[in-house]
PDB file of C-alpha atoms in Angstrom:
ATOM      1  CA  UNK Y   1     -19.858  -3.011  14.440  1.00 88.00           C
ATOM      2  CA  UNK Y   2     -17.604  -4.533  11.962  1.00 95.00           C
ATOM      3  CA  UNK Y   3     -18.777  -4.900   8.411  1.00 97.00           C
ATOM      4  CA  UNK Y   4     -16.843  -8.091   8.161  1.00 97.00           C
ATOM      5  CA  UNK Y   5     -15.719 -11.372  10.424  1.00 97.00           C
ATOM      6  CA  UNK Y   6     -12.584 -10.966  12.703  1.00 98.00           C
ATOM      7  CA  UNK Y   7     -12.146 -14.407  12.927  1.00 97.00           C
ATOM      8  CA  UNK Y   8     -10.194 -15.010   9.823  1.00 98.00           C
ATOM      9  CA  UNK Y   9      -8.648 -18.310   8.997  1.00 97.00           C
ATOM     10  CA  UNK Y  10      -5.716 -19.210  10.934  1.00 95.00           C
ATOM     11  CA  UNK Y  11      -3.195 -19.657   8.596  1.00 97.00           C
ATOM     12  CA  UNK Y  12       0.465 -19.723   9.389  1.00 97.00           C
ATOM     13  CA  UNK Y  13       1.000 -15.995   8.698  1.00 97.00           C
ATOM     14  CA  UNK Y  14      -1.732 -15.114  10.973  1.00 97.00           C
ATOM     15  CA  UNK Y  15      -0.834 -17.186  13.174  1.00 97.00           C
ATOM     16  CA  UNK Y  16       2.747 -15.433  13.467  1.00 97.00           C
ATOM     17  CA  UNK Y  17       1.491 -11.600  13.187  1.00 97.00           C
ATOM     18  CA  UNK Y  18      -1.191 -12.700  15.615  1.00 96.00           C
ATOM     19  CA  UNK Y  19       1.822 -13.313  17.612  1.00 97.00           C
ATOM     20  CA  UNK Y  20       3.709 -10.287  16.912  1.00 96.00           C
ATOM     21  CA  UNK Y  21       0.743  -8.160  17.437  1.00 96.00           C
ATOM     22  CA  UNK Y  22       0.236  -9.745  21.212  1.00 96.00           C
ATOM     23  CA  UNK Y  23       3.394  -9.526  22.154  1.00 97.00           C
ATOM     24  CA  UNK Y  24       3.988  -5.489  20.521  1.00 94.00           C
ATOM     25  CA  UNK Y  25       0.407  -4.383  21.419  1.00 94.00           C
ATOM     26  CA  UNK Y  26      -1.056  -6.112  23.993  1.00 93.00           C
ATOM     27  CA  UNK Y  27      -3.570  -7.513  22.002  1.00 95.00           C
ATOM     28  CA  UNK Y  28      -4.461  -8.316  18.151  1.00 97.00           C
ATOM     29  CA  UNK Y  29      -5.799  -5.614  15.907  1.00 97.00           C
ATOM     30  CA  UNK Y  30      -8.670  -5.620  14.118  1.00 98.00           C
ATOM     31  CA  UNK Y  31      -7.282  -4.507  11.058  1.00 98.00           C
ATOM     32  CA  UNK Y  32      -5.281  -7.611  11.009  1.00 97.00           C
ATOM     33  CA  UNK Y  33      -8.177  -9.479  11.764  1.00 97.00           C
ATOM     34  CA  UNK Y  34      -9.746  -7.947   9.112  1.00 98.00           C
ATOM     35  CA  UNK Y  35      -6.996  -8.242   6.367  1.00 98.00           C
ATOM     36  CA  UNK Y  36      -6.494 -11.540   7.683  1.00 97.00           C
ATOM     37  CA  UNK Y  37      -9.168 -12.830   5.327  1.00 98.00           C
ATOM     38  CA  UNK Y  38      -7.084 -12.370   2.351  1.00 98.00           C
ATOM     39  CA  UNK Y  39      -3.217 -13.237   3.025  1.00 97.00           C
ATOM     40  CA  UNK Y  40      -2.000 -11.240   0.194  1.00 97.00           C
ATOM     41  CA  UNK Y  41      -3.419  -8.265   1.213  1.00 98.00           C
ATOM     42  CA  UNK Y  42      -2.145  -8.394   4.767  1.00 98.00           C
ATOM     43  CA  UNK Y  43       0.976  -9.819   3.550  1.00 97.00           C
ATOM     44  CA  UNK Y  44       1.338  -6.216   1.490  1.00 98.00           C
ATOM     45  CA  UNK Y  45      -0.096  -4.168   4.008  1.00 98.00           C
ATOM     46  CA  UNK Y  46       2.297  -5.637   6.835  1.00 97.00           C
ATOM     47  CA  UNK Y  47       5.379  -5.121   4.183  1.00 97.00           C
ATOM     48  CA  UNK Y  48       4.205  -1.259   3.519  1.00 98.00           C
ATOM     49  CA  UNK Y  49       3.972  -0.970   7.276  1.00 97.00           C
ATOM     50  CA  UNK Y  50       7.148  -2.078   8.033  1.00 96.00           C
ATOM     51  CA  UNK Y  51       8.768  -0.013   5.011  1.00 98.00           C
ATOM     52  CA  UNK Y  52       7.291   3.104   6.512  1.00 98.00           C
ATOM     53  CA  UNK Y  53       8.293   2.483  10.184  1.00 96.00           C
ATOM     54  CA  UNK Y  54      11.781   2.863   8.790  1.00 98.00           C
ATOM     55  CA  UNK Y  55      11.483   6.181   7.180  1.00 98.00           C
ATOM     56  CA  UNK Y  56      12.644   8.388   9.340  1.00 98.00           C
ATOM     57  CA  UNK Y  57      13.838  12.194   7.512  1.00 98.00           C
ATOM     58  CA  UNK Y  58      10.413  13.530   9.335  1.00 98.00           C
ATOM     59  CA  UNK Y  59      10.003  14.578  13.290  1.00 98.00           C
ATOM     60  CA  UNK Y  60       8.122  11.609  14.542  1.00 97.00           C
ATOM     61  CA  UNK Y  61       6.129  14.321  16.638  1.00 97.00           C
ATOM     62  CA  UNK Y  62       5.199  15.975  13.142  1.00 98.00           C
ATOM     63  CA  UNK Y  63       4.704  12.741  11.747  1.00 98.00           C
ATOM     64  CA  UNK Y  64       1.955  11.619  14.433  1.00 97.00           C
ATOM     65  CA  UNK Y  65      -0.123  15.043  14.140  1.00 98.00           C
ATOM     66  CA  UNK Y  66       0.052  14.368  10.386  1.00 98.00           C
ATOM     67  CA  UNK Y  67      -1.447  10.656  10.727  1.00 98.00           C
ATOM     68  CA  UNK Y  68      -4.285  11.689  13.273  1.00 97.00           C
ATOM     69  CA  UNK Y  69      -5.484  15.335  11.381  1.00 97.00           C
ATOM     70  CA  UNK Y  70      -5.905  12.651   8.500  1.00 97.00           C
ATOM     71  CA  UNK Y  71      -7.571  10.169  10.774  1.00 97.00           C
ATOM     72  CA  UNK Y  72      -9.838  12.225  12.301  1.00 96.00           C
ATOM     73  CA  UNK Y  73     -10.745  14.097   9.058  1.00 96.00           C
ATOM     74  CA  UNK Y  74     -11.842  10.975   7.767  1.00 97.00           C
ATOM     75  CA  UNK Y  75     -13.673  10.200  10.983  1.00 95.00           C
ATOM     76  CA  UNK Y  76     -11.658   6.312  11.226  1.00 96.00           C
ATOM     77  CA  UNK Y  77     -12.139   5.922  15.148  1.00 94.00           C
ATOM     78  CA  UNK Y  78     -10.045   3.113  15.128  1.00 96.00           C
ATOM     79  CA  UNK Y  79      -7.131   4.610  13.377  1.00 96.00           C
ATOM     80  CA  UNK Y  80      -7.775   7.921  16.182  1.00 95.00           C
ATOM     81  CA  UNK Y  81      -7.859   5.281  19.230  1.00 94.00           C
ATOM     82  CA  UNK Y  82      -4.584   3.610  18.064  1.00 96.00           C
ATOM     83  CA  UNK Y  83      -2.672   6.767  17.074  1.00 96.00           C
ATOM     84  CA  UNK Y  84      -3.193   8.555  20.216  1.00 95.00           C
ATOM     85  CA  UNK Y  85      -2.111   5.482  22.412  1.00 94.00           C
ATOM     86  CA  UNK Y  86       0.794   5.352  20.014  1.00 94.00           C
ATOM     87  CA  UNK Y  87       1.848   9.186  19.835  1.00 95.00           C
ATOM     88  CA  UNK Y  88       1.715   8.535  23.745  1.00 94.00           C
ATOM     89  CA  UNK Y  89       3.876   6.155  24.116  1.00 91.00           C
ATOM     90  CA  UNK Y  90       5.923   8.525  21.741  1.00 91.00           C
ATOM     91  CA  UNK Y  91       6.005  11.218  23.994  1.00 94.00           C
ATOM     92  CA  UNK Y  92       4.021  13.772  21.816  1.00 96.00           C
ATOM     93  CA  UNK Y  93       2.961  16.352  24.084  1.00 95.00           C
ATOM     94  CA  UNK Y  94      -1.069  15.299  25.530  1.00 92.00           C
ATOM     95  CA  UNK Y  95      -2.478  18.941  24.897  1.00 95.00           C
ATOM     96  CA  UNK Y  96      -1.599  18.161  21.539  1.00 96.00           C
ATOM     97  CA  UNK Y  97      -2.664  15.356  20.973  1.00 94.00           C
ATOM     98  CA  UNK Y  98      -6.094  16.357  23.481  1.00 92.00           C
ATOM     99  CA  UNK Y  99      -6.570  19.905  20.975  1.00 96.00           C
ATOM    100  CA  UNK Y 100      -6.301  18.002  17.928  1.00 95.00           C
ATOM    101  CA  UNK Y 101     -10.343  18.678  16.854  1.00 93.00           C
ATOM    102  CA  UNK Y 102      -9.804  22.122  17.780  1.00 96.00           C
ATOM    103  CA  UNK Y 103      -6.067  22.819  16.909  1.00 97.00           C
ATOM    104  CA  UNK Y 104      -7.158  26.082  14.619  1.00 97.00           C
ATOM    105  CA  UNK Y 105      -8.484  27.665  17.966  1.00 97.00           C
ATOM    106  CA  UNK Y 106      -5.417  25.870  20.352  1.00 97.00           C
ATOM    107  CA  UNK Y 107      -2.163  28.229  21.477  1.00 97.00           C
ATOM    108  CA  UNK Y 108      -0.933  24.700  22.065  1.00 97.00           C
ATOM    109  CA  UNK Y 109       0.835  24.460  18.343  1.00 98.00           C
ATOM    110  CA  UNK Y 110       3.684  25.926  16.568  1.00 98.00           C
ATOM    111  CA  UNK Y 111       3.810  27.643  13.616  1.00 98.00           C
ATOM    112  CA  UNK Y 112       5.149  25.040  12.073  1.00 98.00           C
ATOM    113  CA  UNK Y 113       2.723  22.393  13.178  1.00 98.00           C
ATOM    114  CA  UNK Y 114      -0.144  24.055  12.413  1.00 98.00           C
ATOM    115  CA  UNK Y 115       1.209  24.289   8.875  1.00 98.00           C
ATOM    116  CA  UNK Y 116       1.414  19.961   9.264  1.00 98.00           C
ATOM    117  CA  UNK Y 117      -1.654  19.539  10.050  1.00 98.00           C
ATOM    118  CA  UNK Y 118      -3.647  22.643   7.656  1.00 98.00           C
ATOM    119  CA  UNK Y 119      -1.160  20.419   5.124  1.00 98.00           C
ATOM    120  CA  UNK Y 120      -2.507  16.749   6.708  1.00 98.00           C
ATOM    121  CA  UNK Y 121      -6.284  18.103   6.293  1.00 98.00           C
ATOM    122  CA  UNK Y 122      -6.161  19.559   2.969  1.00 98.00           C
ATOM    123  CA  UNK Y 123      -4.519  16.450   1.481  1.00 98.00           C
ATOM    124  CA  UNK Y 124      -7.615  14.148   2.868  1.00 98.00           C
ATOM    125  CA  UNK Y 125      -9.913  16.595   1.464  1.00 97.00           C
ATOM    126  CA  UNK Y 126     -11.796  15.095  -1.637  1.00 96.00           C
ATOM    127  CA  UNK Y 127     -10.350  16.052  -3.899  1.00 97.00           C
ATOM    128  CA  UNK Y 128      -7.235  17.275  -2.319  1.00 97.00           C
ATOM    129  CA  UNK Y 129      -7.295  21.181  -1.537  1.00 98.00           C
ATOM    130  CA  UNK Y 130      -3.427  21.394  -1.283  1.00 98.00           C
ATOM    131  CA  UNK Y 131      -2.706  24.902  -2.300  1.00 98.00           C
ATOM    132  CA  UNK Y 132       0.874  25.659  -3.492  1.00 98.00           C
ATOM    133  CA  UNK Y 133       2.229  28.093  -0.918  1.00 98.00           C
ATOM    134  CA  UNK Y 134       1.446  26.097   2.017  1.00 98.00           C
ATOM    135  CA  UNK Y 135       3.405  22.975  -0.122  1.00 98.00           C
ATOM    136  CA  UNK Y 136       6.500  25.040  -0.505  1.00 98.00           C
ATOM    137  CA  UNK Y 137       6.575  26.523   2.922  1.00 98.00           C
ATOM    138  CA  UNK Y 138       6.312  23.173   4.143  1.00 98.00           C
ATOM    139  CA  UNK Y 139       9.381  22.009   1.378  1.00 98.00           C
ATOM    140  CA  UNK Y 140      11.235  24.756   2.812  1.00 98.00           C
ATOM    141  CA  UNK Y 141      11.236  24.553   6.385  1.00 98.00           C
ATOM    142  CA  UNK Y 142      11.296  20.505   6.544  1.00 98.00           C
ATOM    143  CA  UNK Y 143      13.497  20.101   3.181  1.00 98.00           C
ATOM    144  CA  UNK Y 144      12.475  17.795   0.391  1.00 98.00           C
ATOM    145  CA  UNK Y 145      13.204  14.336   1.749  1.00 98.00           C
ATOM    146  CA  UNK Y 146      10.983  15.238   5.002  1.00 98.00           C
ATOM    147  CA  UNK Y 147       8.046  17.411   3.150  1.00 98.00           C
ATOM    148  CA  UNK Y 148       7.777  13.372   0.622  1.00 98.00           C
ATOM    149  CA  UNK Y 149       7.758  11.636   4.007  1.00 98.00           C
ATOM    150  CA  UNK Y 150       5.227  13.746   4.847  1.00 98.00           C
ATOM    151  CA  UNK Y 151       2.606  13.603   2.298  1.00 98.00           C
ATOM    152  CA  UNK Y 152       3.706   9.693   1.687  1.00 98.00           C
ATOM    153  CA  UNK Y 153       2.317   8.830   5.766  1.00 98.00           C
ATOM    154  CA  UNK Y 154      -0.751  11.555   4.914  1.00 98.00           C
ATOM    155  CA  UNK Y 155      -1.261   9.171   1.781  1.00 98.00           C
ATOM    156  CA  UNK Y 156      -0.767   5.971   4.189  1.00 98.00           C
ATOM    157  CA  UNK Y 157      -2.587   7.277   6.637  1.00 98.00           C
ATOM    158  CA  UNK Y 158      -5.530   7.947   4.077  1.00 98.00           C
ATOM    159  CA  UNK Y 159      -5.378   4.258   3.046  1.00 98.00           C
ATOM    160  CA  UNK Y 160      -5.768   2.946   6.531  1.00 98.00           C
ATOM    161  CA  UNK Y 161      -8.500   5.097   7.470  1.00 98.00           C
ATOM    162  CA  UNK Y 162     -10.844   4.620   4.881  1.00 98.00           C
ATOM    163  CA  UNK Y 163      -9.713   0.744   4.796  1.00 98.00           C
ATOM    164  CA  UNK Y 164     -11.278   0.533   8.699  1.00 98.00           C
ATOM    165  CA  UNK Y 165     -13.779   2.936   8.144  1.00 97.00           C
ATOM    166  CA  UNK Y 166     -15.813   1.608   5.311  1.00 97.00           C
ATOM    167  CA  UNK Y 167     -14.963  -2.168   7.145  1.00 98.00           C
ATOM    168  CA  UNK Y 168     -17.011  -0.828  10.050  1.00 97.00           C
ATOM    169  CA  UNK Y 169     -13.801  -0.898  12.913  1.00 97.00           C
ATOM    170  CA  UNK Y 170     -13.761   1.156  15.552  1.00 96.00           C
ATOM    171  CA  UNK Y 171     -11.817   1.955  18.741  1.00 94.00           C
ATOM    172  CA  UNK Y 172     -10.841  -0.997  20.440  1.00 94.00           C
ATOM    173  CA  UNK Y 173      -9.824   1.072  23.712  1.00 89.00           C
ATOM    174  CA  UNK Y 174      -6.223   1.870  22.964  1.00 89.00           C
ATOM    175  CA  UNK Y 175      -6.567   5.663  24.282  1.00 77.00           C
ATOM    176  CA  UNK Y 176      -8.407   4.451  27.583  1.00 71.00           C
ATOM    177  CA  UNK Y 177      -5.141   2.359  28.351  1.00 61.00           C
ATOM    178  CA  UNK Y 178      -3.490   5.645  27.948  1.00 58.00           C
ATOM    179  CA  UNK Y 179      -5.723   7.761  30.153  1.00 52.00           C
ATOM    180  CA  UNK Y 180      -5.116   4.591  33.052  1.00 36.00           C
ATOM    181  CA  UNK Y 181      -1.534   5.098  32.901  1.00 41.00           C
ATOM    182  CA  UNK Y 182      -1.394   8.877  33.651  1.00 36.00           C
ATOM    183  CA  UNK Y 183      -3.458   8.220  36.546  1.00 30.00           C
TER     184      UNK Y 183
END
C-alpha cells in the first residue's frame, strides 16, 4: 500500500500530465500521483524524463535490461511491472525479459548483455561494487558516449526505484496487460 495519498491536488500541470499519461499509458501512474503532491518535483522529474527519452547512443534492448537488473535489485515492483510492459512493447526478446532473476544461470543472454546487467547490478549495490575491468570492457565494446548512457539510466533508474519503493508503490498491472496480449 502506498505510503502516501494518490490523490494529489489538481493543479493545472497535473491536470495536463494526467492527460498525457491517459492518453500514452492507458492510465495515470502512481508515481505521478505521487510526485504530484509537490509540483516542483514532478515538474523536474517529468523534465529529466523527457531529457533521457532522447538519449539515444545506447541499444534500447541494452538499455531496458540495464533499467530492470537495477529495478529488481532494488526490489521496486512498480518500476519491474512498468519496465517489462514497456521493454514489450519494445520488442526485447520475452525470455529475456522472463530470465531476468535468473539471467547468471539463463543461455538466453549474450556475452555482452550479461556484462550490462553484472554492470546494472553492481552499480545498485550499496556502495557500488563496480570493479574496473568489467567498466572498461563495457567502454570498449559500447564506446564512451554509450558506456555514460549507460551508467546515467542505471543512476536514473536507481532514483526511480528507491523513490517508489520507500513511497510504498507497487505494480499497478502493467505486465498482466502484456501477458493478455500474447494470448
Amino acid at each position: 500500500m502506498a505510503r502516501i495519498s494518490l490523490t494529489p491536488t489538481r493543479t493545472l500541470l497535473f491536470r495536463a500530465v494526467e492527460w498525457y499519461a491517459k492518453r500514452t499509458y492507458g492510465k495515470v501512474l502512481d508515481p505521478v500521483r505521487a510526485l504530484g503532491h509537490n509540483g516542483r518535483v514532478l515538474r523536474t522529474t517529468l523534465r529529466l524524463e523527457l531529457a533521457a527519452g532522447r538519449w539515444n547512443a545506447l541499444d534500447p534492448h541494452l538499455k531496458a535490461l540495464a533499467e530492470l537488473a537495477s529495478a529488481a535489485s532494488i526490489g521496486c515492483s512498480w518500476c519491474t511491472d512498468f519496465g517489462y510492459w514497456e521493454s514489450t512493447l519494445r520488442g526485447v526478446d520475452a525470455r529475456k525479459l522472463r530470465d531476468l532473476p535468473v539471467w547468471r544461470d539463463s543461455d538466453a543472454y549474450t556475452a555482452l548483455e550479461r556484462e550490462v546487467l553484472e554492470y546494472a547490478e553492481a552499480m545498485t549495490a550499496n556502495p557500488p561494487t563496480v570493479e574496473d575491468d568489467l567498466a572498461e570492457r563495457l567502454r570498449k565494446a559500447l564506446g564512451e558516449p554509450a558506456f555514460v548512457e549507460l551508467t546515467a539510466m542505471v543512476a536514473l533508474e536507481n532514483m526511480r526505484s528507491r523513490v517508489n519503493a520507500a513511497l510504498g508503490l507497487t505494480s499497478q498491472g502493467f505486465k498482466d496487460r502484456c501477458e493478455l496480449r500474447h494470448r
